[in-house]
Amino acid sequence: MKLSKIVLSAAALLTINGSAFAQFQNAEKAVEYRQSVFTVMSNHFGRIGAVVKGEAPFNKDELAKNAAIVAMLSNLPWQAFGPGTEGGKAKPEVWSDNAKFKSASEKMQLAVADLNKAAQSGDLDNIKKTFGAAGQACKACHDDFKKK
Ligand code: HEC
């Protein structure tokens, strides 16, 4: 009895969250959302990049925080590329070749998860390696799916 109540309320919560995430008032709102996420993600990714390039000092805790933010944000843009949200700097191929786009987004999320793992452990060599791979994953998708 109790357990089924818990399961039911968990399901209700998921439904609420799911619909809040899936819905945008219109295409402009979706474009605004994904561009905002990319902008903030890129900012925190860039802070890690500065350390990797030796332009900023390596502070393990700071870097770990930035990597966790990037990892969290890396999950968010994709829900805002739904049908009917064409526009912004996204090429039409996002929708016409959606399987490839999806696979590029998954590659990047995995690469960023690796970077986050390295960052949490504080191993700078590994941070450099995984940062490079993550940067490649950004660029690979931009080459195919983002207007210059
Ligand atoms: C699977 C594809 C894909 C991946 C991976 C990807 N991006 Fe993007 N990115 C896009 C697309 C498409 C746009 C254009 C969005 C729009 O204008 O609607 C974009 C836009 C941007 C923008 C511009 C936002 C604006 O306000 O115009 C930045 C900055 C950015 N991405 C950073 C990154 C970074 C950093 C990474 C990697 C950590 C990354 N992206 C990974 C597809 C991707």
Short mmCIF file of C-alpha atoms in Angstrom, two decimals, residues 13-61:
data_model
loop_
_atom_site.label_atom_id
_atom_site.label_comp_id
_atom_site.label_asym_id
_atom_site.label_seq_id
_atom_site.Cartn_x
_atom_site.Cartn_y
_atom_site.Cartn_z
CA LEU A 13 6.56 14.02 -10.33
CA LEU A 14 8.18 12.59 -13.44
CA THR A 15 5.18 13.55 -15.53
CA ILE A 16 5.27 17.12 -14.28
CA ASN A 17 9.01 17.41 -14.91
CA GLY A 18 8.77 15.72 -18.27
CA SER A 19 6.14 18.07 -19.60
CA ALA A 20 7.85 21.16 -18.21
CA PHE A 21 11.01 20.15 -20.04
CA ALA A 22 9.39 19.16 -23.28
CA GLN A 23 7.30 22.26 -23.80
CA PHE A 24 8.24 25.66 -25.08
CA GLN A 25 5.70 28.34 -25.89
CA ASN A 26 7.06 28.69 -29.39
CA ALA A 27 10.15 28.12 -31.54
CA GLU A 28 11.78 31.40 -30.46
CA LYS A 29 11.56 30.31 -26.81
CA ALA A 30 13.22 27.01 -27.69
CA VAL A 31 16.02 28.78 -29.60
CA GLU A 32 16.49 31.19 -26.70
CA TYR A 33 16.65 28.32 -24.23
CA ARG A 34 19.22 26.26 -26.13
CA GLN A 35 21.39 29.28 -26.95
CA SER A 36 21.34 30.32 -23.29
CA VAL A 37 22.38 26.84 -22.15
CA PHE A 38 25.16 26.71 -24.77
CA THR A 39 26.37 30.17 -23.71
CA VAL A 40 26.61 29.30 -20.02
CA MET A 41 28.06 25.85 -20.73
CA SER A 42 30.67 27.40 -23.02
CA ASN A 43 31.62 29.95 -20.38
CA HIS A 44 32.38 27.25 -17.79
CA PHE A 45 34.04 25.04 -20.40
CA GLY A 46 36.24 28.01 -21.32
CA ARG A 47 37.31 28.47 -17.70
CA ILE A 48 38.62 24.89 -17.76
CA GLY A 49 40.26 25.62 -21.11
CA ALA A 50 42.17 28.54 -19.63
CA VAL A 51 43.68 26.22 -17.01
CA VAL A 52 44.47 23.56 -19.62
CA LYS A 53 46.26 26.17 -21.75
CA GLY A 54 48.17 27.46 -18.74
CA GLU A 55 46.49 30.87 -18.90
CA ALA A 56 44.89 30.45 -15.47
CA PRO A 57 46.21 28.73 -12.32
CA PHE A 58 45.06 25.17 -11.58
CA ASN A 59 42.70 25.24 -8.62
CA LYS A 60 41.38 21.71 -8.21
CA ASP A 61 38.12 22.68 -6.47
#
